mmCIF file with all atom_site columns, C-alpha atoms and ligand atoms in Angstrom:
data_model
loop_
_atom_site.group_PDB
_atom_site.id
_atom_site.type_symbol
_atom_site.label_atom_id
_atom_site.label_alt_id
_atom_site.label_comp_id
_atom_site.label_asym_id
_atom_site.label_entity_id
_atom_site.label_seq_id
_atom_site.pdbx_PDB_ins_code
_atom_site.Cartn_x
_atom_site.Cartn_y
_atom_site.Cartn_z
_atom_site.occupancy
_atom_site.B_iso_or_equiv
_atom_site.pdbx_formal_charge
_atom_site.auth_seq_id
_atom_site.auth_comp_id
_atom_site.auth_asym_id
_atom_site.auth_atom_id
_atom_site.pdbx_PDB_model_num
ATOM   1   C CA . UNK A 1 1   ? -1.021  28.923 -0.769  1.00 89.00 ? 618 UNK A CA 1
ATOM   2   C CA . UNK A 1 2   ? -2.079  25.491 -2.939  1.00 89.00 ? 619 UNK A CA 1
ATOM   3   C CA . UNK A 1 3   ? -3.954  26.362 -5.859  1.00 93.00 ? 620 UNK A CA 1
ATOM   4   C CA . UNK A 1 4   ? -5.562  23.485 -7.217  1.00 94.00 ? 621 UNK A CA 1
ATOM   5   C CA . UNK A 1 5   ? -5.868  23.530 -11.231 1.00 96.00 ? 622 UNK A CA 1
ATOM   6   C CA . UNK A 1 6   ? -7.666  21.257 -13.345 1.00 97.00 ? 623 UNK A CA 1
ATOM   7   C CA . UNK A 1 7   ? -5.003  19.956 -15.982 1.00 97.00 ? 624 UNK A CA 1
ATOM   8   C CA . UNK A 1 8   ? -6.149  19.947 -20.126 1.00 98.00 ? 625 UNK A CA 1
ATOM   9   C CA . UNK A 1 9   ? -5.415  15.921 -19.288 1.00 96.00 ? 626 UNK A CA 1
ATOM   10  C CA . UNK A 1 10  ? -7.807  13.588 -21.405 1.00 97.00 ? 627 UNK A CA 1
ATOM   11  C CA . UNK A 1 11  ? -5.294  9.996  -21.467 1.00 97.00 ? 628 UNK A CA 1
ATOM   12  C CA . UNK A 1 12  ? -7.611  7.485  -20.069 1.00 97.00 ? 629 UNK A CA 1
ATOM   13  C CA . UNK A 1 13  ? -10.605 9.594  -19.396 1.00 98.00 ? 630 UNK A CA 1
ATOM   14  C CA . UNK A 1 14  ? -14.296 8.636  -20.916 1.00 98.00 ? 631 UNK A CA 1
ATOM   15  C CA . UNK A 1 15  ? -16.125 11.379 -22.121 1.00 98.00 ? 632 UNK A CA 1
ATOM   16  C CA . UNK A 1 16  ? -19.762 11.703 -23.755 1.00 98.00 ? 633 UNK A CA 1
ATOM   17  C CA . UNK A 1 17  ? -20.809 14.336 -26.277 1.00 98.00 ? 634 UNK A CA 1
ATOM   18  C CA . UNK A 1 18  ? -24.674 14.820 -26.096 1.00 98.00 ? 635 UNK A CA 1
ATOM   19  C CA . UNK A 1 19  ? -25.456 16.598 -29.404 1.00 98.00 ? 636 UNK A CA 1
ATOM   20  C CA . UNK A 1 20  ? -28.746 18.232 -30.486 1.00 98.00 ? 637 UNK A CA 1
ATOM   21  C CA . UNK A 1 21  ? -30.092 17.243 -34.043 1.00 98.00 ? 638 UNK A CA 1
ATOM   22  C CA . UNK A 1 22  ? -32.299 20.687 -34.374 1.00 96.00 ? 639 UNK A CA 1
ATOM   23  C CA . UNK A 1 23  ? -29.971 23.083 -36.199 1.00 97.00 ? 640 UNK A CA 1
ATOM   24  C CA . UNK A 1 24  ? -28.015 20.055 -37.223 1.00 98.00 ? 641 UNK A CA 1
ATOM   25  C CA . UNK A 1 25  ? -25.983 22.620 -40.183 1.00 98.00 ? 642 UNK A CA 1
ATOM   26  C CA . UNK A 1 26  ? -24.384 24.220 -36.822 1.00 98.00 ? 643 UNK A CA 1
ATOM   27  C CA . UNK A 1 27  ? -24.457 21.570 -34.457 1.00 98.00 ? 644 UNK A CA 1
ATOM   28  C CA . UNK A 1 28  ? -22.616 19.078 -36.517 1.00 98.00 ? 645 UNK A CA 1
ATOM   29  C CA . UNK A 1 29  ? -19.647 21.981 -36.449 1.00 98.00 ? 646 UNK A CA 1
ATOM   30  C CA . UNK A 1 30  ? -19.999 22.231 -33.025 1.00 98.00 ? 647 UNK A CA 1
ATOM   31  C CA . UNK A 1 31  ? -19.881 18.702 -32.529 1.00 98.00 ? 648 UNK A CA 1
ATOM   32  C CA . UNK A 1 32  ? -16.493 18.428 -34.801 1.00 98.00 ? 649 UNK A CA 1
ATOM   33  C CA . UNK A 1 33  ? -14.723 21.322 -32.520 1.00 98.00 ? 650 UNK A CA 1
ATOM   34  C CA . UNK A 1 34  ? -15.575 18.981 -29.235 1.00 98.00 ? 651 UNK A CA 1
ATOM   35  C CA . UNK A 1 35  ? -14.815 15.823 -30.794 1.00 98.00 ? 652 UNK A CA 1
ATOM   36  C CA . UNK A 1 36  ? -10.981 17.245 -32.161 1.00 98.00 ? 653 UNK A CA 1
ATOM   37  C CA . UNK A 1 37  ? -10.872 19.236 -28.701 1.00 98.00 ? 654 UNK A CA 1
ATOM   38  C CA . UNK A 1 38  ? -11.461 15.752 -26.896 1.00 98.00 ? 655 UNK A CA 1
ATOM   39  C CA . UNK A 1 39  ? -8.759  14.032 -29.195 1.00 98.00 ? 656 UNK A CA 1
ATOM   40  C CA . UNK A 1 40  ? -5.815  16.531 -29.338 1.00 98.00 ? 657 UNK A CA 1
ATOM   41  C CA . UNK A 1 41  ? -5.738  16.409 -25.442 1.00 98.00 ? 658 UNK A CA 1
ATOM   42  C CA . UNK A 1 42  ? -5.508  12.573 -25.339 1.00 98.00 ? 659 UNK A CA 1
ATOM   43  C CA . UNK A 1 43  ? -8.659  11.030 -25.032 1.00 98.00 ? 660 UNK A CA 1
ATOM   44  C CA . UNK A 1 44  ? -8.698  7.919  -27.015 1.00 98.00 ? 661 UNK A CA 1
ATOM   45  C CA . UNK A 1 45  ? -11.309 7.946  -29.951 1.00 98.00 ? 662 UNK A CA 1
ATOM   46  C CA . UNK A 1 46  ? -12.911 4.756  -28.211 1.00 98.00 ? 663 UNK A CA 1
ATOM   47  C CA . UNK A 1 47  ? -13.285 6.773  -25.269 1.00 98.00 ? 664 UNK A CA 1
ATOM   48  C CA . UNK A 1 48  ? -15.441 9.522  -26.483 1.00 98.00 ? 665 UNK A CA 1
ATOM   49  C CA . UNK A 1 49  ? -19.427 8.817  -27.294 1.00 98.00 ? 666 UNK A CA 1
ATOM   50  C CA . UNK A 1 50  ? -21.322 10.823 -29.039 1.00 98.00 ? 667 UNK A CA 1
ATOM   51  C CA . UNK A 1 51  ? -25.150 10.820 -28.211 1.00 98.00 ? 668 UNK A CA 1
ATOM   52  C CA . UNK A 1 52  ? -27.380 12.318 -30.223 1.00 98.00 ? 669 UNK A CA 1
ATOM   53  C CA . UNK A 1 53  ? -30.900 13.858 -29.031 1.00 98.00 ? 670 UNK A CA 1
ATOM   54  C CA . UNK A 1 54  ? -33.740 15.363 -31.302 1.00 98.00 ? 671 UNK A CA 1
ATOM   55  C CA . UNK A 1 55  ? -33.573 19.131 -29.711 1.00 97.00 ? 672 UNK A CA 1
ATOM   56  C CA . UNK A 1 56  ? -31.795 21.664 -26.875 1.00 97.00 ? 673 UNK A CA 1
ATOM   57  C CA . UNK A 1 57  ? -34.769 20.068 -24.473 1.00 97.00 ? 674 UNK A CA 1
ATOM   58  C CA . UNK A 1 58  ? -33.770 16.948 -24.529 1.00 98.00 ? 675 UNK A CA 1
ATOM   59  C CA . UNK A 1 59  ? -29.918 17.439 -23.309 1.00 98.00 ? 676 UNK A CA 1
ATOM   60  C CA . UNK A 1 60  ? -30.597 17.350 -19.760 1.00 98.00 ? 677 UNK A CA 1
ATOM   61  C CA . UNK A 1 61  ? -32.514 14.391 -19.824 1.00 98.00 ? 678 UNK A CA 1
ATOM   62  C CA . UNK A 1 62  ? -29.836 12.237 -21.728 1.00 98.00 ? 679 UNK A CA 1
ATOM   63  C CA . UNK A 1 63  ? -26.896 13.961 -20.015 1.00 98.00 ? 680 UNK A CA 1
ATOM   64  C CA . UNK A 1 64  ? -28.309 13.116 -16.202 1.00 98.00 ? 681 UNK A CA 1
ATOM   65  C CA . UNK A 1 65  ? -28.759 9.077  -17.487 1.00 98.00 ? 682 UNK A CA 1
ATOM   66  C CA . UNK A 1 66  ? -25.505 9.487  -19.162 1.00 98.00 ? 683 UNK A CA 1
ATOM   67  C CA . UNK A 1 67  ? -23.937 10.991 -15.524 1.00 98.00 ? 684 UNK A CA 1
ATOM   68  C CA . UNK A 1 68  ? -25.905 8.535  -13.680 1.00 97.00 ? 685 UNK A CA 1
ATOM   69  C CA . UNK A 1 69  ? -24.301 5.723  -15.533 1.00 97.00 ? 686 UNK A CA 1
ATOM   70  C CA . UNK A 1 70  ? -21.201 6.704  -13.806 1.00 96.00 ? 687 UNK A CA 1
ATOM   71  C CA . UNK A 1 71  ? -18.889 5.845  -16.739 1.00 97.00 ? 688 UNK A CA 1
ATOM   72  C CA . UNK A 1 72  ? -17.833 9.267  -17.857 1.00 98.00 ? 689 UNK A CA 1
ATOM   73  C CA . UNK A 1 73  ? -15.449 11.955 -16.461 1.00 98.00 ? 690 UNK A CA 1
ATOM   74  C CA . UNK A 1 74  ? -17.145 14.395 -18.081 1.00 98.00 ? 691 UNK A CA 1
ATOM   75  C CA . UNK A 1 75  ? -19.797 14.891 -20.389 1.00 98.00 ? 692 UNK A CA 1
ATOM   76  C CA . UNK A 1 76  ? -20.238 18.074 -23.304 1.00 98.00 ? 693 UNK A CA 1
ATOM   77  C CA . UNK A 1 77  ? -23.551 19.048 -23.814 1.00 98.00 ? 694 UNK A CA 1
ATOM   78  C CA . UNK A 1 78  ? -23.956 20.823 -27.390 1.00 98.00 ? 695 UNK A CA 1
ATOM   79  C CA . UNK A 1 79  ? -27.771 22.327 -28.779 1.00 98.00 ? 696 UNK A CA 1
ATOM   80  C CA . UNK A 1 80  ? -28.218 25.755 -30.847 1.00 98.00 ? 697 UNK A CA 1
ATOM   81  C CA . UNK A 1 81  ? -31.856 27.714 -30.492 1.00 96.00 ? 698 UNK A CA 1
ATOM   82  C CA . UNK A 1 82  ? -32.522 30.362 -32.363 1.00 94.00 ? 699 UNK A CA 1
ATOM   83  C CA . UNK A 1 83  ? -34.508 33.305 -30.968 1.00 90.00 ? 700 UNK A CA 1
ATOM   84  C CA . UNK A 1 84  ? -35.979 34.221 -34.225 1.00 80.00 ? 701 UNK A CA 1
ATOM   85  C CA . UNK A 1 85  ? -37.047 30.452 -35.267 1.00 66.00 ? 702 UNK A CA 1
ATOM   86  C CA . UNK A 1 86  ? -39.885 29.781 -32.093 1.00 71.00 ? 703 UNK A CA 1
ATOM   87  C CA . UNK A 1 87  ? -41.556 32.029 -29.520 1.00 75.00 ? 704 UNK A CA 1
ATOM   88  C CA . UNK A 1 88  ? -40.567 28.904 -27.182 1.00 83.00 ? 705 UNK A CA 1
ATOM   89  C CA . UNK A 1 89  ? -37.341 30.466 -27.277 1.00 85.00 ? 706 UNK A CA 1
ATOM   90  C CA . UNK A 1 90  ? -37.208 31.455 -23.525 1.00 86.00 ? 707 UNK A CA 1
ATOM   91  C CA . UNK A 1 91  ? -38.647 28.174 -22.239 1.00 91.00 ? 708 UNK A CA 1
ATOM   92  C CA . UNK A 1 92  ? -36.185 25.425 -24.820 1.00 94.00 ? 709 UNK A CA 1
ATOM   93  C CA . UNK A 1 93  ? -33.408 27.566 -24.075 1.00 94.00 ? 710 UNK A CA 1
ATOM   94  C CA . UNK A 1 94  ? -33.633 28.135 -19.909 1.00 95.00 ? 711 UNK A CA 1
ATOM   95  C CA . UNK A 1 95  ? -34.850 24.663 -19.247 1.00 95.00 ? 712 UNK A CA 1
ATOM   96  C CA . UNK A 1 96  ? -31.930 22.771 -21.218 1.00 97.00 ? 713 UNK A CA 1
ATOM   97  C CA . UNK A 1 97  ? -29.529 25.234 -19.365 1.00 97.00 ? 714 UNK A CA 1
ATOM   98  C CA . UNK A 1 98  ? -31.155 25.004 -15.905 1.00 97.00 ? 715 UNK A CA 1
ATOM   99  C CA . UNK A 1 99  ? -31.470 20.906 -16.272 1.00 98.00 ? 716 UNK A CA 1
ATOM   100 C CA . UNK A 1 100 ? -27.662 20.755 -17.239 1.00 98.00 ? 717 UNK A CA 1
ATOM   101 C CA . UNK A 1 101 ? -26.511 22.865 -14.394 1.00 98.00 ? 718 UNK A CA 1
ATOM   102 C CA . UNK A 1 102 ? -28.913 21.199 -11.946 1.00 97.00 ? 719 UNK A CA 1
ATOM   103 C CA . UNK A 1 103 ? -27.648 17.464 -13.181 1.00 97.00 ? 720 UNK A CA 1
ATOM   104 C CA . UNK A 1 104 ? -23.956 18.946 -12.241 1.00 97.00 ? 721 UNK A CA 1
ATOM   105 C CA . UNK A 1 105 ? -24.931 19.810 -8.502  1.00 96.00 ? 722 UNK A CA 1
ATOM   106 C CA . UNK A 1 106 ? -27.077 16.081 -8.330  1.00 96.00 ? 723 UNK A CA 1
ATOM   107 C CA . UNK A 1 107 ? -24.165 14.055 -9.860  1.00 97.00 ? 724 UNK A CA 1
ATOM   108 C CA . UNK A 1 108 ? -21.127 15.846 -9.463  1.00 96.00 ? 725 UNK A CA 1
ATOM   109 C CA . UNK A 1 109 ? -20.372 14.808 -13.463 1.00 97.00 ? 726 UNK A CA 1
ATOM   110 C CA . UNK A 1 110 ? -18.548 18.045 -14.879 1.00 98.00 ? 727 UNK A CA 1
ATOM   111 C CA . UNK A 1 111 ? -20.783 19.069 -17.835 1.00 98.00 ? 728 UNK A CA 1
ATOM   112 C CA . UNK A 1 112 ? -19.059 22.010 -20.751 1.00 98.00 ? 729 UNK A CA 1
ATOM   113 C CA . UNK A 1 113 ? -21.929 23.760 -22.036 1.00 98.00 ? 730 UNK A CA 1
ATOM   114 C CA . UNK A 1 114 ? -21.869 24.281 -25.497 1.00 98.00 ? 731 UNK A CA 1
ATOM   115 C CA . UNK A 1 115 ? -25.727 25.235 -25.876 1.00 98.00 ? 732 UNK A CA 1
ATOM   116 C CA . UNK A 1 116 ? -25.672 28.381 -28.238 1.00 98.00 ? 733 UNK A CA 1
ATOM   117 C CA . UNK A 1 117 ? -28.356 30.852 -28.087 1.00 96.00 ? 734 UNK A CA 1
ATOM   118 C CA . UNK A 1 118 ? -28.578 33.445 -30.559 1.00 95.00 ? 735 UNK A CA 1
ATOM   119 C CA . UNK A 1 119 ? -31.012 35.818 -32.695 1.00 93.00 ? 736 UNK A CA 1
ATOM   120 C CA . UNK A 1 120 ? -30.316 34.190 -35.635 1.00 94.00 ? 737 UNK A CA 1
ATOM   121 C CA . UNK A 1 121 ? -28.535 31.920 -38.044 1.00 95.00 ? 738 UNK A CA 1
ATOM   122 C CA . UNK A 1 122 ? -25.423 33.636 -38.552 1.00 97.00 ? 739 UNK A CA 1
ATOM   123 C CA . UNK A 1 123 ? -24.672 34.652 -35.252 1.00 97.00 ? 740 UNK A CA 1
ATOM   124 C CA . UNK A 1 124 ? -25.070 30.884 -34.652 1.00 98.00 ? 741 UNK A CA 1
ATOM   125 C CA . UNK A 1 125 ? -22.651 29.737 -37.334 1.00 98.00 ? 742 UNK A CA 1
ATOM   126 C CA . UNK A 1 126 ? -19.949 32.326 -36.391 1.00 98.00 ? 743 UNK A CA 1
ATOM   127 C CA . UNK A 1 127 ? -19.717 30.614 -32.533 1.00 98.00 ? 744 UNK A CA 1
ATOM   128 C CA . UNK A 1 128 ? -19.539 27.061 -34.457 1.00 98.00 ? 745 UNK A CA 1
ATOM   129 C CA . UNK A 1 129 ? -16.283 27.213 -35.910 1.00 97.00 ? 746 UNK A CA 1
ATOM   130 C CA . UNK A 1 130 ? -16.498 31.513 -37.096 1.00 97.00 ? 747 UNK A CA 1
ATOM   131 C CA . UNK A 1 131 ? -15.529 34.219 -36.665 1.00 97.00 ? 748 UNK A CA 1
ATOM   132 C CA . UNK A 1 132 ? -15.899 34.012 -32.836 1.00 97.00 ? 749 UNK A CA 1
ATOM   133 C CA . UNK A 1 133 ? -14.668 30.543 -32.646 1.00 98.00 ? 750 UNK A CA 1
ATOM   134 C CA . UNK A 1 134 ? -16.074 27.286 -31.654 1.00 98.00 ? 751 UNK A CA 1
ATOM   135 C CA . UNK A 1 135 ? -18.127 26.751 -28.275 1.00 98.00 ? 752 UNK A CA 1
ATOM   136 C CA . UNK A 1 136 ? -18.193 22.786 -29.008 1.00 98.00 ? 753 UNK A CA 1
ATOM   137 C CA . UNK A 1 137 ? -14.601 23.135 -28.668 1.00 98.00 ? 754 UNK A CA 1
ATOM   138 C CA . UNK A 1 138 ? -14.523 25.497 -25.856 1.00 98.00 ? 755 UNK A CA 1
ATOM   139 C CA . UNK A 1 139 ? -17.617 23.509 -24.451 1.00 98.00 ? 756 UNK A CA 1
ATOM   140 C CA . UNK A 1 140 ? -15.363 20.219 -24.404 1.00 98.00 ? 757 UNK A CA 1
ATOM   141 C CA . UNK A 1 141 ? -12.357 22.241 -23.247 1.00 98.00 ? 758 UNK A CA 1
ATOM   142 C CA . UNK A 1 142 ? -14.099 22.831 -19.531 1.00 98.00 ? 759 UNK A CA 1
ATOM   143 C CA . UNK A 1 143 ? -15.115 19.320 -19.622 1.00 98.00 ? 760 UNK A CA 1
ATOM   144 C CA . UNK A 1 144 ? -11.389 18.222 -19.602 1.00 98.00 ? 761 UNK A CA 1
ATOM   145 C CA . UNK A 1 145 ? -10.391 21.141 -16.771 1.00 98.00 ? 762 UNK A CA 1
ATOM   146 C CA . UNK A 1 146 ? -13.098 20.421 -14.363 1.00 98.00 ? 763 UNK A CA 1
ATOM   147 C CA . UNK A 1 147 ? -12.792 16.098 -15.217 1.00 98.00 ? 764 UNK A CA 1
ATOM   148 C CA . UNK A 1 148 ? -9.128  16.672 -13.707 1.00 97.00 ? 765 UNK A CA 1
ATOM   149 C CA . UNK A 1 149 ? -10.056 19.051 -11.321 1.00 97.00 ? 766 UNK A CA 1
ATOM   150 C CA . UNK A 1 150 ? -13.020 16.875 -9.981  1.00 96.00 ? 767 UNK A CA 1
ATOM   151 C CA . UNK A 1 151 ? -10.424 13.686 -9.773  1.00 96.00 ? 768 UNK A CA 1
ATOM   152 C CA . UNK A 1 152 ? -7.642  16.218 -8.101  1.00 95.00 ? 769 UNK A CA 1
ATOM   153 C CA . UNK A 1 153 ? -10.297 16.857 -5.294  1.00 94.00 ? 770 UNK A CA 1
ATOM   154 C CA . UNK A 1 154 ? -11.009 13.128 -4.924  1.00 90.00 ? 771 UNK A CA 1
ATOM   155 C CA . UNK A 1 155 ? -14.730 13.125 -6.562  1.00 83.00 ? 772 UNK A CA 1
ATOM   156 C CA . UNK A 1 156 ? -14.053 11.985 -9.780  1.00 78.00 ? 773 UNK A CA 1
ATOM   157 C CA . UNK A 1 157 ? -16.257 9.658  -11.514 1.00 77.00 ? 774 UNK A CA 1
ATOM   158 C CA . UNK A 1 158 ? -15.306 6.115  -12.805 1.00 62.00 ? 775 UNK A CA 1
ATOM   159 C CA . UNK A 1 159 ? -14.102 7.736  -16.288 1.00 65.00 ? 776 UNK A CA 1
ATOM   160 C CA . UNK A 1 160 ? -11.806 10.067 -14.344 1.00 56.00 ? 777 UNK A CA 1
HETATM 161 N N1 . INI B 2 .   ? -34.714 22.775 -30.302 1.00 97.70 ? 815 INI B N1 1
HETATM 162 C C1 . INI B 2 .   ? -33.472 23.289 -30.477 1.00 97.70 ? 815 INI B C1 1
HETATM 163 O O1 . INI B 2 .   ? -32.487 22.622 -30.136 1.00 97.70 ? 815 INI B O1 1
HETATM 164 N N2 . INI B 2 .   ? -33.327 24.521 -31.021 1.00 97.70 ? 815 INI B N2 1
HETATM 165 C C2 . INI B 2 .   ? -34.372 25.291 -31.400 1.00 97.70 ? 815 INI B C2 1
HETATM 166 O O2 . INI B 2 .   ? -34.149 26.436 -31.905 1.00 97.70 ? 815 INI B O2 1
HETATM 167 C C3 . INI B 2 .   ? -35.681 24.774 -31.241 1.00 97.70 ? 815 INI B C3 1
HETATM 168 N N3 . INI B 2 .   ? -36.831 25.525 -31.665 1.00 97.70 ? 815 INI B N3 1
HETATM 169 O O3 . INI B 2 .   ? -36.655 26.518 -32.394 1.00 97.70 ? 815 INI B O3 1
HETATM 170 O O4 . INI B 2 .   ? -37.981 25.180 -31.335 1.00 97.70 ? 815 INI B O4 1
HETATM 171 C C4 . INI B 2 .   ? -35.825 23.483 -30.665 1.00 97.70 ? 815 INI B C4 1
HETATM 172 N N4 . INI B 2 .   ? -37.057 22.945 -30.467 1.00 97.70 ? 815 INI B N4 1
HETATM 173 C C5 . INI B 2 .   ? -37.230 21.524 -30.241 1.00 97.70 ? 815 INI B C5 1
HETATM 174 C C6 . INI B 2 .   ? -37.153 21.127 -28.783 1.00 97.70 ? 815 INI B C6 1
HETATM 175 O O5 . INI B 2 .   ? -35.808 21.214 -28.325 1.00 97.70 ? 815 INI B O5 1
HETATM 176 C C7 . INI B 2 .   ? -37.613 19.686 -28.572 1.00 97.70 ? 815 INI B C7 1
HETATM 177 O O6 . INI B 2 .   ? -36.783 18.800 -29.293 1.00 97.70 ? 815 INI B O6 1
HETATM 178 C C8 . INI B 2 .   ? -39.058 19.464 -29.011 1.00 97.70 ? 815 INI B C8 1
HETATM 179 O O7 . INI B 2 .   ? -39.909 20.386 -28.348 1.00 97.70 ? 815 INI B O7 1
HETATM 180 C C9 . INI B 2 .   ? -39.529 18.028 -28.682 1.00 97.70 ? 815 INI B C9 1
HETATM 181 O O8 . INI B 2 .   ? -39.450 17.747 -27.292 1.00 97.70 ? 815 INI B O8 1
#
């Protein structure tokens, strides 16, 4: 049996951060766990850009012109909404996730999906560097995994 793996390899790998400003107290943690995830596994700090977009609904939109541009292996998509802050809740929150994961299938650009959804602010904070750890870092994490494993299957992008 061949299992194929993707490898934790960043050396010589492009990545973009797209990074929601709304809830900017937690995504600004989230975005320091991806950023030093990114780094301690070899990507060079020239290599990693960090896009920012005003809320959660706008990450699929940057991430599928960032995907199309072809110049990233991978690309970590960070946002935070907050049930208890909008009764839009169910409509910010499902679209950003079903755009990212649609832009995926379309481009074949890895996305980690750091996109917190939570009751409220605390439960928020603990998942951006907590008690329950840090999904920018996790987020960033898959990127690296499925960049490799995308390149190991032969469909890596230009950043791969
Ligand atoms: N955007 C978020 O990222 N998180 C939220 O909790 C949120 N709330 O509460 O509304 C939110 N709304 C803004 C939205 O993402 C768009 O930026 C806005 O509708 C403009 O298009």
């Amino acid at each position: 049996m061949n299992e194929i793996r993707g490898a934790l390899e960043g050396v010589g790998r492009r990545f973009a951060i797209i990074v929601s400003r709304y809830n900017d107290l937690v995504t600004e943690r989230l975005l320091n766990g991806a950023r030093s995830c990114l780094l301690q596994h070899g990507v060079a700090e020239a290599d990693v850009e960090v896009i920012a977009v005003p809320g959660a609904w706008e990450l699929p939109g940057a991430a599928l012109v960032a995907a199309h541009t072809g110049r990233f292996a991978g690309i970590v998509a960070l946002g935070c909404v907050i049930r208890g802050e909008t009764p839009h809740f169910d409509y910010v929150a499902g679209e950003a996730a079903r755009g990212l994961a649609s832009l995926v299938l379309e481009t074949g650009v890895p996305v980690g999906f750091g996109l917190l959804t939570t009751e409220d602010p605390e439960q928020a904070l603990a998942r951006a560097g907590g008690s329950k750890g840090n999904k920018g870092w996790e987020a960033a994490l898959s990127a690296l995994e499925m960049a490799d494993l995308y390149a190991q299957l032969g469909g890596g992008h230009e950043g791969a």
